[in-house]
């Protein structure tokens, strides 16, 4: 994530940029910065941490000028620090850039520019852009930006300002959101509408491959190839709060719908072409372990809490089946008190969206104390977990605001798939063809999630029927059981309806006694190898009067329809990847159940987003 703003007009830009950034802090708050042309030169102020730190800096030394750009950062490349903060400049400090996204080939570009004498001060991918634009500049900033964009791969929304042409501000969009606000004698750039809503309700929403040239008096729109385009002005009639949720009623729903983007971003730059033609492989430069160390791992402990623990359960299945390493999972609050057996060949993986959960952090410290190497999967760069772990895979879910985790969980699944394939490759546990096949299937997941989201209305009806019940069950086998546990937790935490997740084969050992006429059972049945067995378990509950809602693979509707009362089909994928799809309908059912019951969806009772007490 990250948020960017820009202003050109006749008012002092500093206040306008800071106000815009305040509205974008939800997109990240690792650092903030602005660059303003003060009439003579570009001046930059930036500061690690929240926007308040930057404001404090500016209190003593304000920037005055009528054109500027600003940024609030969600760190991806390089830790949160003053020097890694945006805006970034070139060596002459004549060009400044703010960026939201990831430049996949930045190392390659950096090496080329360094060979020409460019000196870099930060660890970021963004700094490469300011140098690249400076390098290509021949008197026309628009042409320089277009030429730079042609060399860049990845996702980006950019605002570029040069002191050579302070009467123009350039905005470019490629797979990261960007809007242009149209004012009277002034114009604005924002990562989203709330950033500029105070000043104008008329906006252009840029599409991928489009750019805007802003002056005080107008906005010219063109493609990054240089062709002029015209666009309808979008008039915003939402209030500010609705705008912050991008038009969704709740952050949870917005975050559910952000999952296709989160999947793509978590894979971006990590799935690359292999050496054989048409093959794919995983690169994880963030893992510092040598191939020898990776091969020496004998067992893995995965430790996490709540939803992150449910991701760990899938992680176990993934690492065991792809990399063939024995894995144990633990809830973090238990791990350190059970005197775990850790040897020098044990790898401990901690999973935490926030990277601040006290139990997870304590487990991490215990593992390190016992001499284990710790790998973290977290969503927050600079969090305690990310600082203390030896290796860190950052999921690219972006800030998660709703207490109920959705996009962070599914991004953790993507991280596990990538890690499993990476380890399998290094340890020779999978053929190259199999790795390619899994990665190709993973690349289809974002679109498949979109297909599920397009059927949200069906799930809304299911949820409205479920809320009439006091209690319900989720069942499944294998990874379906792990997803059932996540579905059950999601429903409990925001609808307050009692539910239990059970391994489908285990019901008959006691819990079946609770099944009576009309009790809803949500049954996941996506694993080919376990199909017959799970179907028998479904029959056990229907025979006792349960009302069964099946989550199945598409293509099996007609054969399963006689065994269940209602069903929802997910698109076909590999059995190991189904959790990344099958959890989506469960998230939507929970959301709509909570909504139907009139609960505070984003802030459920008794819970907090980040649990920093043990
Ligand atoms: C449930 C939920 C929690 C968290 C748990 C761990 O929706 O979000 O169960 O998963 O509190 O939090 P993190 O991942 O921040 O360590």
Coordinates of C-alpha atoms and ligand atoms in Angstrom, one line a residue:
X1 CA 0.0 0.0 0.0
X2 CA 1.3 3.6 0.7
X3 CA -0.6 6.8 -0.1
X4 CA 0.4 9.6 -2.4
X5 CA -0.8 13.1 -2.8
X6 CA 0.0 16.1 -5.1
X7 CA -1.0 19.7 -5.3
X8 CA -0.6 22.5 -7.9
X9 CA -2.4 25.8 -7.6
X10 CA -2.2 29.2 -5.9
X11 CA -2.5 28.2 -2.3
X12 CA 0.3 27.2 0.0
X13 CA 0.8 23.5 -0.7
X14 CA 2.1 22.2 2.7
X15 CA -1.2 22.2 4.6
X16 CA -3.1 20.7 1.7
X17 CA -0.5 17.9 1.3
X18 CA -0.5 17.1 5.0
X19 CA -4.3 17.1 5.2
X20 CA -4.4 14.7 2.2
X21 CA -1.8 12.4 3.8
X22 CA -3.8 12.4 7.1
X23 CA -6.7 10.8 5.1
X24 CA -4.3 8.3 3.6
X25 CA -2.6 7.2 6.8
X26 CA -4.8 4.0 6.8
X27 CA -2.7 2.9 3.8
X28 CA 0.5 2.9 5.9
X29 CA 2.2 5.0 8.5
X30 CA 5.8 3.8 8.6
X31 CA 7.0 7.3 7.5
X32 CA 5.8 10.4 5.7
X33 CA 7.3 13.1 3.6
X34 CA 6.6 16.0 1.3
X35 CA 8.6 17.8 -1.5
X36 CA 7.6 21.4 -2.3
X37 CA 9.0 23.8 -4.9
X38 CA 9.7 26.9 -2.9
X39 CA 10.1 29.3 -5.9
X40 CA 13.8 28.6 -6.3
X41 CA 14.4 24.9 -5.6
X42 CA 12.8 21.6 -4.5
X43 CA 12.8 21.2 -0.8
X44 CA 12.1 17.8 0.9
X45 CA 11.2 17.0 4.5
X46 CA 10.6 13.5 5.6
X47 CA 10.4 11.6 8.8
X48 CA 10.1 8.0 10.0
X49 CA 6.9 7.1 11.9
X50 CA 3.5 8.7 11.9
X51 CA 2.6 11.9 10.1
X52 CA 2.7 13.7 13.4
X53 CA 6.5 13.3 13.3
X54 CA 6.7 15.0 10.0
X55 CA 4.3 17.8 11.2
X56 CA 6.6 18.4 14.1
X57 CA 9.6 18.7 11.8
X58 CA 7.7 21.1 9.6
X59 CA 6.5 23.2 12.6
X60 CA 10.1 24.5 13.0
X61 CA 10.9 24.7 9.3
X62 CA 7.7 25.0 7.1
X63 CA 7.9 24.6 3.4
X64 CA 6.3 27.4 1.3
X65 CA 5.3 26.9 -2.3
X66 CA 2.4 26.3 -4.6
X67 CA 3.3 22.9 -6.0
X68 CA 4.3 19.8 -4.1
X69 CA 3.9 16.0 -3.6
X70 CA 3.6 13.9 -0.5
X71 CA 3.7 10.3 0.7
X72 CA 2.7 8.1 3.6
X73 CA 4.6 4.8 3.6
X74 CA 3.8 1.2 4.1
X75 CA 7.3 -0.2 3.9
X76 CA 8.0 -2.9 1.3
X77 CA 11.6 -2.5 0.2
X78 CA 13.8 -1.3 3.1
X79 CA 12.9 -0.8 6.7
X80 CA 11.0 2.2 8.0
X81 CA 13.6 5.0 8.3
X82 CA 14.1 8.6 7.4
X83 CA 16.3 7.7 4.5
X84 CA 13.9 5.1 3.1
X85 CA 11.0 7.6 3.3
X86 CA 9.6 9.2 0.2
X87 CA 9.8 11.6 -1.6
X88 CA 13.0 10.3 -3.2
X89 CA 15.2 12.5 -5.3
X90 CA 18.1 12.0 -7.8
X91 CA 21.7 13.0 -7.0
X92 CA 21.1 16.6 -8.2
X93 CA 18.0 16.9 -6.0
X94 CA 16.2 18.4 -9.0
X95 CA 13.7 15.5 -9.4
X96 CA 11.4 14.1 -6.7
X97 CA 9.1 11.1 -6.8
X98 CA 6.5 9.6 -4.6
X99 CA 5.4 6.0 -5.4
X100 CA 2.9 3.5 -4.3
X101 CA 3.6 -0.1 -5.5
X102 CA 6.5 -2.3 -6.2
X103 CA 9.1 -2.0 -9.0
X104 CA 9.9 -5.6 -9.7
X105 CA 13.1 -5.0 -11.8
X106 CA 14.5 -2.3 -9.6
X107 CA 17.7 -4.2 -8.8
X108 CA 18.4 -4.5 -12.5
X109 CA 17.7 -0.8 -13.1
X110 CA 19.7 0.2 -10.1
X111 CA 22.7 -1.7 -11.4
X112 CA 22.5 0.0 -14.8
X113 CA 22.2 3.4 -13.2
X114 CA 25.0 2.8 -10.7
X115 CA 27.2 1.9 -13.7
X116 CA 26.5 5.3 -15.1
X117 CA 27.6 7.0 -11.8
X118 CA 24.3 7.3 -10.0
X119 CA 24.7 7.0 -6.3
X120 CA 21.9 5.6 -4.2
X121 CA 21.3 6.4 -0.5
X122 CA 18.2 4.2 0.3
X123 CA 17.2 0.6 0.1
X124 CA 14.0 1.4 -1.7
X125 CA 12.8 0.5 -5.2
X126 CA 11.4 4.0 -5.5
X127 CA 14.7 5.8 -5.4
X128 CA 15.6 4.1 -8.7
X129 CA 12.6 5.9 -10.4
X130 CA 13.9 9.4 -9.5
X131 CA 17.3 8.5 -10.8
X132 CA 15.9 6.9 -13.9
X133 CA 13.7 10.0 -14.7
X134 CA 16.7 12.3 -14.1
X135 CA 18.9 10.1 -16.4
X136 CA 16.3 10.2 -19.2
X137 CA 15.5 13.9 -18.9
X138 CA 16.2 15.9 -22.0
X139 CA 14.2 19.1 -21.3
X140 CA 10.7 17.5 -21.2
X141 CA 9.5 15.9 -18.0
X142 CA 6.5 14.2 -19.6
X143 CA 8.8 12.4 -22.1
X144 CA 11.3 11.5 -19.4
X145 CA 8.6 9.9 -17.2
X146 CA 7.2 8.0 -20.2
X147 CA 10.6 6.7 -21.1
X148 CA 11.2 5.7 -17.5
X149 CA 7.8 3.9 -17.3
X150 CA 8.7 1.9 -20.4
X151 CA 11.7 0.5 -18.5
X152 CA 9.8 -0.3 -15.3
X153 CA 8.1 -3.5 -14.5
X154 CA 5.7 -4.0 -11.6
X155 CA 2.9 -2.0 -10.0
X156 CA 3.1 1.7 -9.5
X157 CA 1.2 4.9 -9.0
X158 CA 3.6 7.9 -9.2
X159 CA 3.7 11.6 -8.7
X160 CA 6.7 13.3 -10.2
X161 CA 7.9 16.9 -9.7
X162 CA 11.0 18.6 -11.1
X163 CA 12.3 22.0 -10.3
X164 CA 13.1 22.4 -14.0
X165 CA 9.4 22.6 -14.8
X166 CA 7.6 23.5 -11.5
X167 CA 4.5 24.5 -13.4
X168 CA 3.7 20.9 -14.2
X169 CA 3.0 17.9 -12.0
X170 CA 3.0 14.4 -13.5
X171 CA 0.9 11.5 -12.3
X172 CA 1.1 8.0 -13.6
X173 CA -0.9 4.9 -12.9
X174 CA 0.0 1.3 -13.5
X175 CA -1.8 -1.2 -11.3
X176 CA -1.9 1.0 -8.2
X177 CA -4.8 3.3 -7.6
X178 CA -4.7 7.0 -8.5
X179 CA -7.2 9.8 -8.8
X180 CA -6.9 13.3 -10.1
X181 CA -9.0 16.1 -8.4
X182 CA -10.2 18.9 -10.6
X183 CA -10.3 22.3 -8.8
X184 CA -10.7 25.9 -9.8
X185 CA -7.3 27.3 -10.5
X186 CA -5.8 24.3 -8.7
X187 CA -5.6 20.5 -9.2
X188 CA -4.8 17.6 -7.0
X189 CA -3.4 14.0 -7.0
X190 CA -4.5 11.4 -4.5
X191 CA -4.2 7.6 -4.0
X192 CA -7.9 7.7 -3.4
X193 CA -10.8 10.0 -3.2
X194 CA -10.8 10.9 0.6
X195 CA -7.4 12.5 0.2
X196 CA -8.8 15.2 -2.0
X197 CA -12.5 15.3 -1.1
X198 CA -12.2 18.4 1.0
X199 CA -11.2 20.4 -2.0
X200 CA -13.2 19.0 -4.9
X201 CA -15.8 16.4 -5.7
X202 CA -14.9 16.2 -9.4
X203 CA -12.3 13.6 -10.2
X204 CA -10.7 11.6 -13.0
X205 CA -10.1 8.0 -12.0
X206 CA -7.0 6.9 -13.9
X207 CA -6.8 3.4 -15.4
X208 CA -3.6 1.3 -15.8
X209 CA -1.2 2.8 -18.4
X210 CA -2.7 6.3 -18.1
X211 CA -1.0 9.5 -16.9
X212 CA -2.1 13.1 -16.1
X213 CA -0.2 16.3 -16.6
X214 CA -1.5 18.8 -14.0
X215 CA -1.0 22.6 -14.2
X216 CA -2.9 25.1 -12.0
X217 CA -5.3 25.7 -14.9
X218 CA -5.9 22.3 -16.2
X219 CA -5.4 18.6 -16.5
X220 CA -4.2 16.8 -19.6
X221 CA -4.8 13.1 -19.8
X222 CA -2.8 10.7 -22.0
X223 CA -1.6 7.2 -22.1
X224 CA 2.0 6.4 -21.0
X225 CA 2.6 5.8 -24.8
X226 CA 1.8 9.5 -25.4
X227 CA -1.7 9.3 -26.9
X228 CA -4.2 11.9 -25.8
X229 CA -7.3 10.5 -24.1
X230 CA -10.5 12.0 -22.8
X231 CA -12.4 10.8 -19.7
X232 CA -15.6 11.4 -18.0
X233 CA -15.4 13.4 -14.9
X234 CA -16.6 11.3 -11.9
X235 CA -18.7 13.4 -9.5
X236 CA -18.3 12.1 -5.9
X237 CA -21.5 12.3 -3.9
X238 CA -20.3 10.2 -0.9
X239 CA -19.5 11.6 2.5
X240 CA -16.0 11.3 3.8
X241 CA -16.4 8.1 5.8
X242 CA -18.0 6.3 2.9
X243 CA -15.2 7.5 0.7
X244 CA -12.6 6.1 3.1
X245 CA -14.2 2.8 2.7
X246 CA -14.0 3.2 -1.0
X247 CA -17.8 3.1 -1.2
X248 CA -18.1 -0.2 0.8
X249 CA -20.3 -0.2 3.9
X250 CA -17.5 -1.6 6.1
X251 CA -13.8 -2.0 6.1
X252 CA -14.2 -5.8 6.4
X253 CA -16.2 -5.9 3.1
X254 CA -13.6 -3.6 1.5
X255 CA -10.8 -5.9 2.7
X256 CA -12.6 -9.0 1.4
X257 CA -12.9 -7.4 -2.0
X258 CA -9.2 -6.4 -1.9
X259 CA -8.1 -10.0 -1.8
X260 CA -7.5 -10.4 -5.6
X261 CA -5.1 -7.4 -5.4
X262 CA -3.5 -8.7 -2.2
X263 CA -2.9 -12.1 -3.9
X264 CA -1.3 -10.5 -6.9
X265 CA 0.9 -8.2 -4.8
X266 CA 2.1 -11.0 -2.5
X267 CA 3.2 -13.0 -5.6
X268 CA 4.6 -10.0 -7.4
X269 CA 8.3 -10.1 -7.9
X270 CA 8.4 -13.5 -6.2
X271 CA 7.2 -15.7 -9.1
X272 CA 9.7 -15.5 -11.9
X273 CA 10.6 -17.3 -15.1
X274 CA 12.6 -20.5 -14.6
X275 CA 15.6 -21.6 -16.6
X276 CA 13.7 -24.0 -18.8
X277 CA 11.4 -22.4 -21.4
X278 CA 7.9 -21.8 -20.1
X279 CA 8.9 -22.8 -16.5
X280 CA 8.2 -20.7 -13.4
X281 CA 10.0 -20.6 -10.1
X282 CA 9.9 -18.8 -6.8
X283 CA 12.5 -16.3 -5.7
X284 CA 12.6 -15.1 -2.0
X285 CA 15.6 -12.9 -1.7
X286 CA 14.4 -11.9 1.8
X287 CA 15.3 -15.4 3.0
X288 CA 18.9 -15.3 4.1
X289 CA 19.4 -19.0 4.6
X290 CA 21.9 -20.6 2.2
X291 CA 20.9 -23.6 0.1
X292 CA 22.9 -25.8 2.5
X293 CA 21.0 -24.4 5.5
X294 CA 17.7 -24.9 3.8
X295 CA 18.6 -28.5 3.0
X296 CA 19.7 -29.1 6.6
X297 CA 16.2 -28.3 8.1
X298 CA 14.9 -31.5 9.7
X299 CA 11.6 -30.2 11.2
X300 CA 9.5 -27.1 11.3
X301 CA 7.4 -25.6 14.1
X302 CA 4.8 -23.0 13.0
X303 CA 3.5 -20.8 15.8
X304 CA 0.7 -18.2 15.6
X305 CA -2.6 -17.1 17.2
X306 CA -6.2 -17.1 16.0
X307 CA -6.6 -16.6 12.3
X308 CA -2.9 -16.6 11.7
X309 CA -2.8 -20.0 13.4
X310 CA -5.4 -21.2 10.9
X311 CA -3.1 -20.1 8.1
X312 CA -0.4 -22.1 9.9
X313 CA -2.5 -25.2 9.6
X314 CA -2.6 -24.8 5.9
X315 CA 1.1 -24.0 6.0
X316 CA 1.7 -27.3 7.6
X317 CA -0.1 -29.2 4.8
X318 CA 1.8 -27.1 2.2
X319 CA 5.3 -27.6 3.6
X320 CA 4.8 -31.3 4.3
X321 CA 3.4 -32.1 0.9
X322 CA 5.6 -29.9 -1.3
X323 CA 8.9 -29.7 0.7
X324 CA 8.4 -33.0 2.5
X325 CA 9.5 -31.6 5.9
X326 CA 7.7 -32.7 9.1
X327 CA 5.8 -29.8 10.6
X328 CA 4.1 -29.2 13.9
X329 CA 1.8 -26.3 14.6
X330 CA 1.1 -24.6 17.9
X331 CA -1.0 -21.7 19.2
X332 CA 1.6 -19.3 20.4
X333 CA 0.1 -19.0 23.9
X334 CA 0.9 -22.7 24.4
X335 CA 4.1 -23.1 22.6
X336 CA 6.6 -21.6 25.1
X337 CA 5.1 -23.3 28.1
X338 CA 5.2 -26.8 26.6
X339 CA 9.0 -27.0 26.5
X340 CA 9.2 -27.6 22.8
X341 CA 12.0 -29.8 21.5
X342 CA 14.1 -27.5 19.3
X343 CA 17.3 -28.8 17.7
X344 CA 19.8 -26.8 15.6
X345 CA 17.9 -28.3 12.6
X346 CA 14.6 -26.9 13.6
X347 CA 13.2 -24.0 11.8
X348 CA 10.5 -22.0 13.6
X349 CA 8.0 -20.0 11.5
X350 CA 5.9 -17.4 13.3
X351 CA 2.9 -15.9 11.5
X352 CA 1.4 -12.6 12.5
X353 CA -0.5 -10.0 10.6
X354 CA 0.3 -7.2 13.0
X355 CA 3.7 -8.5 14.0
X356 CA 2.9 -7.2 17.5
X357 CA 0.9 -10.0 19.1
X358 CA 2.4 -10.6 22.5
X359 CA 2.0 -14.4 22.6
X360 CA 3.6 -14.8 19.1
X361 CA 6.4 -12.5 20.1
X362 CA 7.0 -14.4 23.3
X363 CA 7.1 -17.7 21.3
X364 CA 9.5 -16.2 18.8
X365 CA 11.8 -15.1 21.7
X366 CA 11.6 -18.5 23.3
X367 CA 12.5 -20.2 20.0
X368 CA 15.5 -17.9 19.6
X369 CA 16.5 -18.6 23.1
X370 CA 16.5 -22.3 22.4
X371 CA 18.8 -21.6 19.4
X372 CA 16.3 -21.9 16.5
X373 CA 16.4 -19.9 13.4
X374 CA 13.1 -18.0 13.1
X375 CA 11.3 -17.1 9.9
X376 CA 8.4 -14.6 10.2
X377 CA 5.4 -14.2 7.9
X378 CA 4.0 -10.8 8.7
X379 CA 2.1 -8.0 7.1
X380 CA 3.9 -5.1 8.8
X381 CA 7.4 -4.1 8.0
X382 CA 9.2 -2.7 11.0
X383 CA 6.9 -4.6 13.4
X384 CA 8.5 -6.2 16.5
X385 CA 8.2 -9.7 14.9
X386 CA 9.8 -8.5 11.6
X387 CA 12.7 -6.9 13.5
X388 CA 13.4 -9.9 15.7
X389 CA 13.1 -12.7 13.2
X390 CA 16.1 -13.9 11.2
X391 CA 14.2 -14.0 7.9
X392 CA 11.0 -12.2 7.1
X393 CA 8.4 -12.7 4.3
X394 CA 6.2 -9.7 4.1
X395 CA 2.7 -10.3 2.9
X396 CA 1.4 -7.5 0.7
X397 CA -2.1 -7.3 2.1
X398 CA -1.8 -3.7 3.0
X399 CA -3.2 -2.3 6.2
X400 CA -6.0 -4.3 7.6
X401 CA -8.4 -2.2 9.6
X402 CA -11.4 -4.5 10.4
X403 CA -10.7 -6.5 13.5
X404 CA -11.8 -9.7 11.7
X405 CA -8.9 -10.7 9.5
X406 CA -9.6 -11.6 5.9
X407 CA -7.0 -10.4 3.3
X408 CA -4.2 -10.9 5.8
X409 CA -5.1 -14.5 6.3
X410 CA -5.3 -15.3 2.6
X411 CA -2.1 -13.4 1.9
X412 CA -0.5 -15.6 4.5
X413 CA -1.7 -18.7 2.6
X414 CA -0.1 -17.3 -0.6
X415 CA 3.1 -16.7 1.4
X416 CA 3.1 -20.3 2.5
X417 CA 2.5 -21.6 -1.0
X418 CA 5.5 -19.5 -2.2
X419 CA 7.7 -20.7 0.7
X420 CA 6.7 -24.4 0.2
X421 CA 7.6 -24.2 -3.5
X422 CA 10.8 -22.4 -2.7
X423 CA 11.9 -24.9 -0.2
X424 CA 10.8 -27.8 -2.4
X425 CA 13.0 -26.4 -5.2
X426 CA 16.0 -25.9 -2.9
X427 CA 15.7 -29.4 -1.4
X428 CA 14.9 -31.1 -4.6
X429 CA 11.6 -32.4 -3.3
X430 CA 9.6 -31.4 -6.3
X431 CA 10.1 -31.7 -10.1
X432 CA 10.4 -28.4 -11.9
X433 CA 7.3 -29.3 -13.9
X434 CA 5.2 -29.6 -10.7
X435 CA 6.5 -26.3 -9.4
X436 CA 5.5 -24.6 -12.6
X437 CA 2.1 -26.3 -12.5
X438 CA 1.4 -25.0 -9.0
X439 CA 2.6 -21.5 -9.8
X440 CA 0.4 -21.4 -12.9
X441 CA -2.6 -22.4 -10.9
X442 CA -1.7 -19.7 -8.3
X443 CA -1.6 -17.1 -10.9
X444 CA -5.3 -17.9 -11.7
X445 CA -6.4 -17.4 -8.1
X446 CA -7.0 -13.6 -8.2
X447 CA -9.5 -14.0 -11.0
X448 CA -11.1 -17.0 -9.4
X449 CA -11.6 -15.0 -6.2
X450 CA -13.2 -12.2 -8.3
X451 CA -15.6 -14.8 -9.7
X452 CA -16.6 -15.9 -6.2
X453 CA -17.0 -12.2 -5.1
X454 CA -19.4 -11.6 -8.0
X455 CA -21.8 -14.1 -6.3
X456 CA -21.9 -12.3 -3.0
X457 CA -25.6 -11.9 -3.2
X458 CA -26.3 -15.6 -3.0
X459 CA -24.2 -15.8 0.1
X460 CA -26.0 -12.9 1.6
X461 CA -29.2 -14.9 1.4
X462 CA -27.5 -17.9 3.0
X463 CA -26.3 -15.7 5.9
X464 CA -29.7 -14.2 6.4
X465 CA -31.2 -17.7 6.9
X466 CA -28.3 -18.8 9.2
X467 CA -28.8 -16.0 11.7
X468 CA -32.1 -17.5 12.9
X469 CA -30.1 -20.3 14.5
X470 CA -28.3 -20.4 17.9
X471 CA -25.6 -22.7 16.9
X472 CA -24.0 -24.3 13.9
X473 CA -21.2 -26.6 12.7
X474 CA -18.4 -26.4 10.1
X475 CA -17.0 -29.7 8.9
X476 CA -14.3 -30.8 6.5
X477 CA -11.3 -33.1 6.2
X478 CA -7.6 -32.2 5.5
X479 CA -7.2 -28.6 4.4
X480 CA -11.0 -28.3 4.3
X481 CA -10.9 -28.9 8.1
X482 CA -8.4 -26.1 8.5
X483 CA -10.6 -23.8 6.5
X484 CA -13.6 -24.9 8.5
X485 CA -11.8 -23.7 11.6
X486 CA -11.2 -20.3 10.1
X487 CA -14.8 -20.1 8.9
X488 CA -16.1 -20.9 12.3
X489 CA -13.9 -18.3 14.0
X490 CA -14.9 -15.6 11.6
X491 CA -18.6 -16.3 12.1
X492 CA -18.2 -16.4 15.9
X493 CA -16.2 -13.2 16.2
X494 CA -18.5 -10.9 14.3
X495 CA -22.0 -12.5 14.4
X496 CA -21.7 -13.9 18.0
X497 CA -23.4 -17.0 16.8
X498 CA -22.0 -20.1 18.5
X499 CA -20.3 -22.4 16.0
X500 CA -17.8 -25.3 16.1
X501 CA -15.5 -26.6 13.5
X502 CA -15.0 -30.4 13.4
X503 CA -12.9 -32.8 11.4
X504 CA -15.7 -34.5 9.5
X505 CA -14.6 -38.0 10.5
X506 CA -14.5 -37.1 14.2
X507 CA -18.1 -36.1 14.6
X508 CA -19.3 -39.6 15.2
X509 CA -17.0 -39.8 18.3
X510 CA -19.3 -37.5 20.3
X511 CA -20.3 -34.2 18.7
X512 CA -22.9 -36.0 16.5
X513 CA -25.1 -36.0 19.5
X514 CA -25.6 -32.3 19.0
X515 CA -27.1 -32.7 15.5
X516 CA -30.8 -32.5 15.5
X517 CA -33.6 -31.3 13.1
X518 CA -32.7 -28.1 11.3
X519 CA -29.2 -27.6 12.8
X520 CA -27.1 -25.9 10.1
X521 CA -23.9 -27.6 9.0
X522 CA -21.5 -25.9 6.6
X523 CA -19.6 -28.8 4.9
X524 CA -16.4 -28.2 2.9
X525 CA -15.8 -30.9 0.3
X526 CA -13.1 -29.9 -2.1
X527 CA -10.5 -32.6 -1.7
X528 CA -10.7 -35.2 -4.4
X529 CA -9.0 -37.9 -2.3
X530 CA -11.3 -37.4 0.6
X531 CA -14.4 -36.9 -1.4
X532 CA -16.1 -40.2 -0.6
X533 CA -15.3 -40.1 3.0
X534 CA -16.5 -36.6 3.5
X535 CA -19.7 -37.4 1.6
X536 CA -20.4 -40.2 4.1
X537 CA -19.9 -37.8 7.0
X538 CA -22.4 -35.4 5.3
X539 CA -24.9 -38.3 5.1
X540 CA -24.4 -38.9 8.8
X541 CA -25.6 -35.4 9.6
X542 CA -28.4 -35.2 7.1
X543 CA -29.7 -38.5 8.4
X544 CA -30.1 -36.7 11.8
X545 CA -31.9 -33.8 10.3
X546 CA -29.1 -31.3 9.7
X547 CA -29.5 -28.6 7.1
X548 CA -26.3 -28.9 5.0
X549 CA -24.7 -26.0 3.1
X550 CA -21.9 -27.5 0.9
X551 CA -18.9 -25.7 -0.3
X552 CA -17.8 -27.7 -3.3
X553 CA -15.7 -27.7 -6.5
X554 CA -17.4 -26.5 -9.6
X555 CA -18.3 -29.3 -11.9
X556 CA -19.6 -31.5 -9.0
X557 CA -22.9 -29.7 -8.5
X558 CA -25.1 -32.4 -10.0
X559 CA -23.6 -35.3 -8.1
X560 CA -23.5 -33.5 -4.7
X561 CA -26.8 -31.7 -5.0
X562 CA -28.8 -34.8 -3.8
X563 CA -26.6 -35.0 -0.6
X564 CA -26.9 -31.3 0.5
X565 CA -29.6 -28.8 0.9
X566 CA -27.7 -25.9 -0.6
X567 CA -24.4 -25.6 -2.2
X568 CA -21.8 -23.0 -3.4
X569 CA -19.3 -24.0 -6.0
X570 CA -15.8 -22.6 -6.1
X571 CA -13.7 -22.5 -9.3
X572 CA -11.6 -25.5 -9.9
X573 CA -8.0 -25.4 -8.8
X574 CA -5.3 -27.8 -7.4
X575 CA -6.5 -29.5 -4.1
X576 CA -3.7 -27.8 -2.1
X577 CA -4.8 -24.3 -3.3
X578 CA -8.5 -24.7 -2.6
X579 CA -8.2 -22.9 0.8
X580 CA -7.4 -19.7 -1.0
X581 CA -10.8 -19.9 -2.6
X582 CA -13.1 -21.8 -0.2
X583 CA -12.6 -19.4 2.6
X584 CA -14.0 -16.5 0.6
X585 CA -17.6 -17.6 0.7
X586 CA -17.2 -18.3 4.5
X587 CA -15.9 -14.7 5.0
X588 CA -18.9 -13.3 3.1
X589 CA -21.3 -15.4 5.0
X590 CA -19.9 -14.2 8.3
X591 CA -20.0 -10.6 7.1
X592 CA -23.6 -10.7 6.0
X593 CA -24.6 -12.6 9.2
X594 CA -23.1 -9.9 11.3
X595 CA -24.8 -7.3 9.2
X596 CA -28.2 -9.0 9.4
X597 CA -27.8 -9.1 13.2
X598 CA -27.0 -5.4 13.4
X599 CA -23.6 -5.9 14.9
X600 CA -20.6 -3.6 14.7
X601 CA -18.9 -5.5 11.9
X602 CA -15.6 -3.8 12.0
X603 CA -15.3 -3.6 15.7
X604 CA -16.8 -6.7 17.3
X605 CA -17.4 -6.7 21.0
X606 CA -14.6 -7.7 23.4
X607 CA -11.9 -7.8 20.7
X608 CA -9.0 -5.7 19.5
X609 CA -7.1 -5.6 16.3
X610 CA -3.7 -6.1 17.8
X611 CA -3.5 -8.2 21.0
X612 CA -0.4 -6.9 22.8
X613 CA -1.1 -8.6 26.1
X614 CA -0.4 -12.3 27.0
Ligands
LIG1 C1 -9.4 -13.0 13.9 C2 -8.1 -12.4 14.1 C3 -7.3 -12.8 15.2 C4 -5.8 -12.7 14.8 C5 -4.9 -13.0 16.0 C6 -3.4 -12.9 15.7 O1 -10.1 -12.5 12.8 O2 -7.8 -11.4 13.4 O3 -7.5 -14.1 15.5 O4 -5.5 -13.5 13.8 O5 -5.2 -12.1 17.1 O6 -3.1 -11.6 15.3 P1 -1.8 -11.3 14.4 O7 -1.9 -12.0 13.1 O8 -1.7 -9.8 14.3 O9 -0.7 -11.9 15.2

